[in-house]
Short mmCIF file of C-alpha atoms in Angstrom, two decimals:
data_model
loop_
_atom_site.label_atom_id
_atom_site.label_comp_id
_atom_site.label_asym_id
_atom_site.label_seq_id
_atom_site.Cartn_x
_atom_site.Cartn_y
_atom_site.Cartn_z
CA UNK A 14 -0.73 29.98 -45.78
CA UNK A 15 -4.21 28.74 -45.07
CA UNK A 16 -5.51 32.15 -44.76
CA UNK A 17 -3.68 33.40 -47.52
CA UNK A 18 -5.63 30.36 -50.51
CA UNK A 19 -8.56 31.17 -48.12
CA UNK A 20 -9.17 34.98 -49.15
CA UNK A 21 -8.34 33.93 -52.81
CA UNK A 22 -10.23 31.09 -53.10
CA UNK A 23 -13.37 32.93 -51.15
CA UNK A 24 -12.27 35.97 -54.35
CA UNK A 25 -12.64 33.62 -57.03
CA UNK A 26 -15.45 31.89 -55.61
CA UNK A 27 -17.51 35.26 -55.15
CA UNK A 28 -17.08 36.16 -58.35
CA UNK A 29 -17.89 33.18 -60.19
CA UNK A 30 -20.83 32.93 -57.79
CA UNK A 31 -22.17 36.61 -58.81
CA UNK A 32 -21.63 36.02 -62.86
CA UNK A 33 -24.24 32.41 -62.37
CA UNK A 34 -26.87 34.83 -60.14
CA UNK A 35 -26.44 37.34 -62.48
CA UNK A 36 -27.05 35.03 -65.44
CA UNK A 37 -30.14 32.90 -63.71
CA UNK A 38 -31.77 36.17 -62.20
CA UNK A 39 -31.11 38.41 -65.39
CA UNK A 40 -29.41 41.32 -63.61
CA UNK A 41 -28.19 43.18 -66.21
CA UNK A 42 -31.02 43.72 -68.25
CA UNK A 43 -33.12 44.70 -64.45
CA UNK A 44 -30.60 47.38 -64.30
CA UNK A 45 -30.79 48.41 -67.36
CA UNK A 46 -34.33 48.89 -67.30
CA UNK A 47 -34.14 50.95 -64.13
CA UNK A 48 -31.06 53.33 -65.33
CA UNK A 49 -31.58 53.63 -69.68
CA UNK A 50 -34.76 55.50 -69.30
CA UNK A 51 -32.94 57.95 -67.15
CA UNK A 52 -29.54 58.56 -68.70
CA UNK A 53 -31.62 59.05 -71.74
CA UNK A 54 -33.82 61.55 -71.07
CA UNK A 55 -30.59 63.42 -69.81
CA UNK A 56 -28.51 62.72 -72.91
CA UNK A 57 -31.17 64.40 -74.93
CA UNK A 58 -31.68 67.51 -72.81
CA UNK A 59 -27.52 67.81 -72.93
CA UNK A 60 -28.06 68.02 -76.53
CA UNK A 61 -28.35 72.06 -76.96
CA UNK A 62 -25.56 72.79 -73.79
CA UNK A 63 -23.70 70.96 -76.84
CA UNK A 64 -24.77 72.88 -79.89
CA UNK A 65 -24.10 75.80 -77.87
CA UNK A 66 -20.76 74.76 -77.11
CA UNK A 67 -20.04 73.88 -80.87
CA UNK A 68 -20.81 77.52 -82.31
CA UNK A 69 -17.33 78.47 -81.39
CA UNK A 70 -16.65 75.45 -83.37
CA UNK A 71 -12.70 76.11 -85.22
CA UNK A 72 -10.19 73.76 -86.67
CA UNK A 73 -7.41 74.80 -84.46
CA UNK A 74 -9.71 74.24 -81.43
CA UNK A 75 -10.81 70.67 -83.34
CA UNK A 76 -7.25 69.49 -83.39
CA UNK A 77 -6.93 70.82 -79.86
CA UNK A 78 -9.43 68.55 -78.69
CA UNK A 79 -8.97 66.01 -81.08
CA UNK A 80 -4.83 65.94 -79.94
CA UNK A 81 -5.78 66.04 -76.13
CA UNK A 82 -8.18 63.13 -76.36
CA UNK A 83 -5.10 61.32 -77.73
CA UNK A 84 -3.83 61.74 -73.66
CA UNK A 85 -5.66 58.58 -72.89
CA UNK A 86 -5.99 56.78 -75.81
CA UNK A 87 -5.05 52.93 -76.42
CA UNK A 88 -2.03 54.58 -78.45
CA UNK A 89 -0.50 56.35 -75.76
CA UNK A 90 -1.02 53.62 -73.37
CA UNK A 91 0.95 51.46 -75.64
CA UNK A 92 3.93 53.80 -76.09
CA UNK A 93 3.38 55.69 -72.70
CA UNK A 94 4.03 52.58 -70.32
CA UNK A 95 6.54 50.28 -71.54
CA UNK A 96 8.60 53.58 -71.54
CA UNK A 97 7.55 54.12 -67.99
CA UNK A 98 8.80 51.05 -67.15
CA UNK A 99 12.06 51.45 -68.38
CA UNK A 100 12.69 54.67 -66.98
CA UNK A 101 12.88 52.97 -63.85
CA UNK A 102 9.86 54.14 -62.24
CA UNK A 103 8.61 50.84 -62.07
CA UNK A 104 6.47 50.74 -59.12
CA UNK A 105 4.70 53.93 -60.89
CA UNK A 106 4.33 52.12 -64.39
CA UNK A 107 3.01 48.97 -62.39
CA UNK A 108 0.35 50.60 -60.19
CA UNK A 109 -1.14 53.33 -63.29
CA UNK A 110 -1.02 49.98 -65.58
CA UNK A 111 -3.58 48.09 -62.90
CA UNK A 112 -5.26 51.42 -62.55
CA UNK A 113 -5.79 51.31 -65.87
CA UNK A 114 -7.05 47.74 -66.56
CA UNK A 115 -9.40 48.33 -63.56
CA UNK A 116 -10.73 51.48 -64.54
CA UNK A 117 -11.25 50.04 -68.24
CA UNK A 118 -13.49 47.40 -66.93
CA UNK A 119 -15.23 49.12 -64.52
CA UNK A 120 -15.89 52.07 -67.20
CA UNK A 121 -17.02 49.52 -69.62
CA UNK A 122 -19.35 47.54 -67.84
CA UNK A 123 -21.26 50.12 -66.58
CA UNK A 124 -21.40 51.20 -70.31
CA UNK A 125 -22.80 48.03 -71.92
CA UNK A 126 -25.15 47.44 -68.58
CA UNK A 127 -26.54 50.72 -68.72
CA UNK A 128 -26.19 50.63 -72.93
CA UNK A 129 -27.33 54.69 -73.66
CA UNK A 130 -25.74 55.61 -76.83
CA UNK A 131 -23.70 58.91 -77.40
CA UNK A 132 -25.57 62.70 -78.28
CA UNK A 133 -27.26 61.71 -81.80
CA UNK A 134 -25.26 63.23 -84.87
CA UNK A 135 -26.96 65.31 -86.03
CA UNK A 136 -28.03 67.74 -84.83
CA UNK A 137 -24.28 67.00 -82.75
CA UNK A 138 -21.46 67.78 -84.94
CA UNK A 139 -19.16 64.88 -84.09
CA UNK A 140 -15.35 65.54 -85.24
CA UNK A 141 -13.58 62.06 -85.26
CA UNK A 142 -10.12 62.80 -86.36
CA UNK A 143 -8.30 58.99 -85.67
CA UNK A 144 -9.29 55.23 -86.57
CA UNK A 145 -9.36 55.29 -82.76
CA UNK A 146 -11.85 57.61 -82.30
CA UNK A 147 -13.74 55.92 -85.01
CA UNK A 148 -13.69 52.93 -82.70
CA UNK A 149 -14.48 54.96 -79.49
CA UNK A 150 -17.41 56.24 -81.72
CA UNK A 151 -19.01 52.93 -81.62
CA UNK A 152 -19.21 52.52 -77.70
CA UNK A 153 -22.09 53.81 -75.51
CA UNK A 154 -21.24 57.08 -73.56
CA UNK A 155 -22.28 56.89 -70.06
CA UNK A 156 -19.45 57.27 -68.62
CA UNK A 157 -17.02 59.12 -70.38
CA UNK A 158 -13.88 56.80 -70.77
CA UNK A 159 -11.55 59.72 -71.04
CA UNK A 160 -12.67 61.58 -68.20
CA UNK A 161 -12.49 58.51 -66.04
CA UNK A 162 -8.82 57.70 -67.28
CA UNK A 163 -7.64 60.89 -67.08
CA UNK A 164 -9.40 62.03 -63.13
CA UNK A 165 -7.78 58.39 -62.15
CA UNK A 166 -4.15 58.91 -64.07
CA UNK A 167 -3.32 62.22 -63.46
CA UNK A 168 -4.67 62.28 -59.67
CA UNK A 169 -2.47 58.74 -58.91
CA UNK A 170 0.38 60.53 -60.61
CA UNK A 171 0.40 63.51 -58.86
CA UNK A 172 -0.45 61.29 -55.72
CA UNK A 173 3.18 59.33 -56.78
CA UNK A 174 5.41 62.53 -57.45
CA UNK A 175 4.31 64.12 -53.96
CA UNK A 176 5.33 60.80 -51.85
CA UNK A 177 8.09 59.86 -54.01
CA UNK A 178 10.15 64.02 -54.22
CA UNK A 179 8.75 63.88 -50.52
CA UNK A 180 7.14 67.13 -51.44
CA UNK A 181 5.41 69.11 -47.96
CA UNK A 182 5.55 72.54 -49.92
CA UNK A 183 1.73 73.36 -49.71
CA UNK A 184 2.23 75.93 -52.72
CA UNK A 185 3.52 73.18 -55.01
CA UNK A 186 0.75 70.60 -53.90
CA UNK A 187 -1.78 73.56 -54.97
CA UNK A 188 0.00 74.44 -57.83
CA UNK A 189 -0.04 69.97 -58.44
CA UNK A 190 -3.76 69.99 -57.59
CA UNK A 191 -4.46 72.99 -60.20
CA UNK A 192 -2.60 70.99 -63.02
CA UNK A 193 -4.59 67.59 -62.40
CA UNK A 194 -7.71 69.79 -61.89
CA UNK A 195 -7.06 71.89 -65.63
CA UNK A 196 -6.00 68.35 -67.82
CA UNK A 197 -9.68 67.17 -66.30
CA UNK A 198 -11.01 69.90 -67.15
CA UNK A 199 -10.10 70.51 -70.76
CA UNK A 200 -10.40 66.65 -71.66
CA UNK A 201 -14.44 66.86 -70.30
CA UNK A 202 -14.84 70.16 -71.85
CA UNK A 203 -12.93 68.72 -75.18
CA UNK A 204 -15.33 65.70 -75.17
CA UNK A 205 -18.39 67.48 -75.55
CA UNK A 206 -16.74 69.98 -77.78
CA UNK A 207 -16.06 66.98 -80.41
CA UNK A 208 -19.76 65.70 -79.72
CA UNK A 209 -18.38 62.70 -78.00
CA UNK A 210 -20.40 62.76 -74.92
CA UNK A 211 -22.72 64.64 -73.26
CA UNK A 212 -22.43 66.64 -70.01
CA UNK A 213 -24.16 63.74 -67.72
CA UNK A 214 -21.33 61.21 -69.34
CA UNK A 215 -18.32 63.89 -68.40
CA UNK A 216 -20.65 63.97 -64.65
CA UNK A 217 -20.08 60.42 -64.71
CA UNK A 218 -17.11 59.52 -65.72
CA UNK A 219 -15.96 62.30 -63.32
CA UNK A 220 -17.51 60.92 -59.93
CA UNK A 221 -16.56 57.30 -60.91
CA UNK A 222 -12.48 58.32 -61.43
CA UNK A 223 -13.00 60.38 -58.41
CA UNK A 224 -14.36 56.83 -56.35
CA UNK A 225 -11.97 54.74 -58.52
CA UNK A 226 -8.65 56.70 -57.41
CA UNK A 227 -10.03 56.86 -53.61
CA UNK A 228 -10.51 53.35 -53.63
CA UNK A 229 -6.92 52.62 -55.07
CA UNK A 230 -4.89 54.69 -52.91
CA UNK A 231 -6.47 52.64 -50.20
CA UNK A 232 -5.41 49.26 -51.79
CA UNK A 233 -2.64 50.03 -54.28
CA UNK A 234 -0.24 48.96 -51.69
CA UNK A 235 -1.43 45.93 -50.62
CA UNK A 236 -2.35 45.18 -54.21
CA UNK A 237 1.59 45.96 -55.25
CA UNK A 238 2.59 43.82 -52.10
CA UNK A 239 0.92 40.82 -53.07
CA UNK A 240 1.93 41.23 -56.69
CA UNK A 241 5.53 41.59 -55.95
CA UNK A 242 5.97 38.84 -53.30
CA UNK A 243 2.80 37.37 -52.75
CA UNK A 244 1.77 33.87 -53.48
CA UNK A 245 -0.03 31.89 -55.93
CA UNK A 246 0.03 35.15 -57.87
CA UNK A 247 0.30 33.44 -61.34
CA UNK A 248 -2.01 30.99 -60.45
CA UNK A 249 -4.84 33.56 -58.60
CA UNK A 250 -4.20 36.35 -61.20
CA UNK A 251 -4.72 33.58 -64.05
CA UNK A 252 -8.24 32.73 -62.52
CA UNK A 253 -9.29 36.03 -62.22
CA UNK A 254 -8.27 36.80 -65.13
CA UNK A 255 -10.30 34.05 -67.29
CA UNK A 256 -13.50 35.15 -64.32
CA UNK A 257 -13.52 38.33 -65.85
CA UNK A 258 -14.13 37.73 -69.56
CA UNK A 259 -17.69 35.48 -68.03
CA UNK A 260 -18.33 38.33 -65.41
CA UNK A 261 -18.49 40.87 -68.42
CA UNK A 262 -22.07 42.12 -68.93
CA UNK A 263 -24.37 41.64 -72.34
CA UNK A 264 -24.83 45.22 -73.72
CA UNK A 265 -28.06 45.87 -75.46
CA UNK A 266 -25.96 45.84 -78.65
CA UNK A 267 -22.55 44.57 -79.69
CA UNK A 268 -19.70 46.98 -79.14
CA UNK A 269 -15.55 47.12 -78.91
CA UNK A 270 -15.68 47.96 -75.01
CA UNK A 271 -15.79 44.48 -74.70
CA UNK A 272 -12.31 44.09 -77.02
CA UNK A 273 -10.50 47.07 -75.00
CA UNK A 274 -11.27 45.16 -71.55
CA UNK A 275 -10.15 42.02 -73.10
CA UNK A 276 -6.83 43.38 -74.06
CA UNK A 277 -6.35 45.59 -70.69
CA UNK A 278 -7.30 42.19 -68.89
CA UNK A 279 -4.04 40.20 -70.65
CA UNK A 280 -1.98 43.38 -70.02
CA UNK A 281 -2.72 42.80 -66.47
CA UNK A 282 -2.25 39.43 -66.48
CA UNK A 283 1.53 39.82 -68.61
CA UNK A 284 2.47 42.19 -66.11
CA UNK A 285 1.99 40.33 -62.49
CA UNK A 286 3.54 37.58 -64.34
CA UNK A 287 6.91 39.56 -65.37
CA UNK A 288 6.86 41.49 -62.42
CA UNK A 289 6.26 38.45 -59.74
CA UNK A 290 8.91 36.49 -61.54
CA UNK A 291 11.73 39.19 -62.17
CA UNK A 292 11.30 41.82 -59.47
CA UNK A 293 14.40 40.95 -57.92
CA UNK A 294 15.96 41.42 -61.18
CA UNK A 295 14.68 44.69 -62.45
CA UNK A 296 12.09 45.99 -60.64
CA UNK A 297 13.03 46.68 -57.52
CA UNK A 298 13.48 50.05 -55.71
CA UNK A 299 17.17 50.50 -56.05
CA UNK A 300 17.45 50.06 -60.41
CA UNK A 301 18.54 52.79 -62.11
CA UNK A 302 16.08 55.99 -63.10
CA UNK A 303 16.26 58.12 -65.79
CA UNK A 304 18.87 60.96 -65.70
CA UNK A 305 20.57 59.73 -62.95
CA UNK A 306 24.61 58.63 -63.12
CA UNK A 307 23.55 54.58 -63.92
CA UNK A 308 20.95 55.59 -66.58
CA UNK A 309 21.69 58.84 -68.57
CA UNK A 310 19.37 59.87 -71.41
CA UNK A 311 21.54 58.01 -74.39
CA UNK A 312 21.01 54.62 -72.89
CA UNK A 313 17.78 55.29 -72.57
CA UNK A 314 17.15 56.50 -76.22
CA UNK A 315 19.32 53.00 -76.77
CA UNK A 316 16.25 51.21 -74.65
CA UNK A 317 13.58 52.96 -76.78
CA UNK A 318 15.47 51.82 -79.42
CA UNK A 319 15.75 48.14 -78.69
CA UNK A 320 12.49 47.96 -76.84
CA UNK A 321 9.67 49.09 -79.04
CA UNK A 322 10.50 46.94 -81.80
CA UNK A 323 11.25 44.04 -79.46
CA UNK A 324 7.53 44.36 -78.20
CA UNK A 325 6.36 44.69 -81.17
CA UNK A 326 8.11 41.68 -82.60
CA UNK A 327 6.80 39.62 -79.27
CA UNK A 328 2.99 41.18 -79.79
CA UNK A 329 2.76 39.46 -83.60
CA UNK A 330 4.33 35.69 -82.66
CA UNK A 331 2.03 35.68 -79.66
CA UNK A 332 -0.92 36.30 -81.40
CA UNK A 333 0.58 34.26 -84.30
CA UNK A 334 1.25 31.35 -81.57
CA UNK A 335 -2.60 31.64 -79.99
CA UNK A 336 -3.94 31.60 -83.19
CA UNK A 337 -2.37 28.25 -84.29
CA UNK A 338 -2.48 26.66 -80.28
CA UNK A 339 -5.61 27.72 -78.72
CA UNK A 340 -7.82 26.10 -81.99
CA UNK A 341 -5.90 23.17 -81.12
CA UNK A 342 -6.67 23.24 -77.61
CA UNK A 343 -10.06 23.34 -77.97
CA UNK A 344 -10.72 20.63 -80.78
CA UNK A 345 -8.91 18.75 -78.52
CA UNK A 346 -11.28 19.27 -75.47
CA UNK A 347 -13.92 19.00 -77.48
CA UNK A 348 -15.05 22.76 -77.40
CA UNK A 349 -17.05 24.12 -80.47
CA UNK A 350 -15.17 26.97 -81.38
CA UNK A 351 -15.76 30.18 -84.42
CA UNK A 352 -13.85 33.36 -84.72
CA UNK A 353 -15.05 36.79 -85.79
CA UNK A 354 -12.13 38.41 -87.84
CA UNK A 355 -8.75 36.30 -86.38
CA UNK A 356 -9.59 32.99 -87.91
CA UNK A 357 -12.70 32.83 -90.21
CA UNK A 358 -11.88 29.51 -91.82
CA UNK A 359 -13.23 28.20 -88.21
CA UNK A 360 -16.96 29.41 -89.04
CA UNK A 361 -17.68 26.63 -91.02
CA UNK A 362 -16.53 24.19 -88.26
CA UNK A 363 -19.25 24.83 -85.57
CA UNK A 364 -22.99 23.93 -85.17
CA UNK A 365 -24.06 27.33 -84.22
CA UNK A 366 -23.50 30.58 -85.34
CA UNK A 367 -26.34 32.61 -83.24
CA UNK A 368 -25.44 35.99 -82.27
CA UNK A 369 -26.94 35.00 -78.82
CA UNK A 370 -24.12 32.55 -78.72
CA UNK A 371 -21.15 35.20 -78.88
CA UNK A 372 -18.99 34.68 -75.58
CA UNK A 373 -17.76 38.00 -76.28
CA UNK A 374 -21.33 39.58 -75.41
CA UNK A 375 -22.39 36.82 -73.24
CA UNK A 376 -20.63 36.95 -69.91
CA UNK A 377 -22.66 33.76 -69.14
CA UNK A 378 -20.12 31.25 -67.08
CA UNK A 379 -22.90 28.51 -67.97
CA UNK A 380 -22.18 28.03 -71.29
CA UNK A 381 -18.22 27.44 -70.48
CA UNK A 382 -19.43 24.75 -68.03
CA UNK A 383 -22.19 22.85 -69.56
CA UNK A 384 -21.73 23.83 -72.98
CA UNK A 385 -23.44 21.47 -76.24
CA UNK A 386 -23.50 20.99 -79.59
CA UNK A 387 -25.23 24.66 -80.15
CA UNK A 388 -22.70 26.68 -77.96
CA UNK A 389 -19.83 27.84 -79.59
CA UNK A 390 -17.10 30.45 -78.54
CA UNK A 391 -15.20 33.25 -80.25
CA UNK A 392 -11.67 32.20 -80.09
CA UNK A 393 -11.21 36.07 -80.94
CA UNK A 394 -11.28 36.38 -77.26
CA UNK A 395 -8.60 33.96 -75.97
CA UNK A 396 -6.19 35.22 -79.20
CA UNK A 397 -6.33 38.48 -77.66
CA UNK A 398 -5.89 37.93 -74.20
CA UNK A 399 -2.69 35.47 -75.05
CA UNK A 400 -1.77 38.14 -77.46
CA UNK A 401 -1.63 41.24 -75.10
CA UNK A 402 -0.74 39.17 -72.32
CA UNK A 403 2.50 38.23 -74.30
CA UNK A 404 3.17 41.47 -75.20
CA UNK A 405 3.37 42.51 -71.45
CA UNK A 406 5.40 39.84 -70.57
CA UNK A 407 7.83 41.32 -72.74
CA UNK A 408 7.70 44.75 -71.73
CA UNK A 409 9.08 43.97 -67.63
CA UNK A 410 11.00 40.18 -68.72
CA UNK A 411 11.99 39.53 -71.87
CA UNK A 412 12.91 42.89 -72.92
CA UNK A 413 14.58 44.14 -69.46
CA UNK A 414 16.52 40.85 -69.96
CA UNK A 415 17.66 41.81 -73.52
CA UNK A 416 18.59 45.56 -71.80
CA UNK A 417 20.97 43.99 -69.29
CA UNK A 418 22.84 41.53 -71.65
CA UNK A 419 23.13 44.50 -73.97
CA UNK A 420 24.42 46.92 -70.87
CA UNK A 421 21.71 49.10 -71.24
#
């Protein structure tokens, strides 16, 4: 037991101890001065391997590109996993949805630190077919997101179906490898084909993934043992999660990566919550999969059915609930508090409204511990994190729970 609150509370501590270094010694910006000159240079000499690229520009290879890109979008994500998870795959649906989070905020903090915006458009032609790729738009480049997502994803997938078929055929691990290698491939190609990135963002979002997924299949099973029957989960995954929204870095200027990670960080959080308390209930290995004689495709259309909505319905009162509570919560502890879009009324409430003050931006643990009269927060930040956190929660308790009362 001892050494068990020992590792977490040397975890916690480590981290809160690198976000006040990082604050008092200015780290980000000293990195950012060392790698933005760099990147730079190399996002402008990218710039005709682009144009070059774009003279077979067509519209059937646009919405190609444009559809693909959709693979690993926060769309998919949102339909993609909650259906994973009630396929009965749930170990699968757990791990890729921690893969996810962690590759999200490892993606985006090295994008805000390093803070080198996309190829320039023009000369670029950049085809944004979705609101979402509007918002991807917005982001710095270095490195490419998708490419990241989608080396990490399809490699821990392929990774899952060879240990869980017990596949030893070498032809159909080559013929697996080829796949995961082609997806990559086209999705790094299609990014620079849109004018989304530039080749040394596809470089780097490739070699990260590549690190990322070695480093998981190292961990993901310690990781999914201390999640499942670990202990002071709630409490330890809680901590880390409020850590990370300080440990965040300040990009040069404002953009959504810091939104995405807050909403992958309370998906995270809603998960190891359901899963730690139910697992015994509906998550472990023996529950019925898809197709087999317990779980035949109709019931699961009847899941689909019942579930989206359900999730949906959970995703607006929890942000409806944190919207009306966490104001509340921090009048009451005396916390100076604005939003951005969730609650504007609060604007006119604080003492500050300096863009230097935005805890969205800031990452700087300082101002949550000796904050004054001038230091305000977003509450923007804790409405989404409740909000997405809720929503998880639904997707492996509330909504399993709902499946077995209604014999699905």
């Amino acid at each position: 037991m001892e050494s068990i609150l020992g590792w977490q509370v040397f975890s916690l501590g480590g981290i809160a101890l690198w976000i006040v270094i990082s604050t008092i010694l200015n780290l980000t910006q000293k990195i950012r001065s060392f790698a933005q000159p760099w990147v730079s240079r190399r996002v402008i000499a990218d710039v005709p391997i682009i144009l070059k690229i774009q003279k077979y520009q067509h519209r059937h290879l646009d919405a190609f590109f444009s559809g693909l890109s959709c693979v690993v979008s926060v769309p998919f994500y949102t339909a993609f996993l909650p259906l994973l998870f009630w396929t009965g795959h749930c170990k699968l649906a757990r791990q890729m949805t921690l893969l996810i989070a962690f590759c999200d905020y490892t993606g985006n903090c090295i994008k805000d630190v390093v803070s080198v915006p996309r190829p320039s458009s023009p000369p670029v032609r950049r085809v944004i077919a979705t609101k979402d790729e509007e918002e991807n738009a917005m982001e710095y480049g270095l490195p490419s997101s998708h490419t990241l997502n989608t080396v990490c994803l399809a490699g821990y997938l392929l990774h899952y179906i060879l240990d869980y078929a017990e596949i030893g055929d070498a032809y159909l691990k080559v013929v697996g490898f080829a796949l995961v290698c082609l997806v990559v491939g086209l999705i790094g190609f299609g990014r620079i084909y849109l004018g989304m990135h530039s080749v040394i963002d596809i470089v780097g979002g490739l070699a990260l993934g590549l690190g990322i997924l070695a480093f998981w299949l190292s961990v993901s099973e310690y990781v999914d043992n201390f999640v499942v029957a670990g202990q002071n989960v709630i409490s330890f995954w809680s901590a880390l999660s409020f850590l990370l929204v300080f440990a965040y870095p300040s990009p040069e200027h404002p953009t959504p990566s810091f939104e995405y990670h807050t909403a992958f960080n309370g998906v995270a959080l809603g998960i190891v919550i359901g899963i730690h308390q139910t697992f015994h209930q509906f998550h472990h290995e023996n529950v019925p999969r898809i197709f087999s004689h317990h779980l035949s495709f109709l019931p699961f259309v009847g899941r689909m059915l019942v579930g989206i909505p359900g999730i949906l319905v959970v995703k607006f009162c929890s942000k409806a609930l944190a919207k009306w509570i966490l104001p509340i919560v921090a009048n009451t502890l005396g916390i100076p508090v604005r939003s951005t879009n969730y609650l504007p009324t609060l604007n006119g409430m604080v003492a500050s409204d300096k863009k230097s003050d935005d805890p969205r931006q800031s990452g700087h643990v300082l101002k949550l511990l000796f904050f004054s009269k001038q230091t305000s927060f977003d509450v923007d930040t804790g409405i989404r994190l409740f909000q997405y956190a809720g929503l998880a929660w639904s997707v492996v308790d509330l909504i399993p729970s709902l499946f077995s009362h209604l014999g699905l």
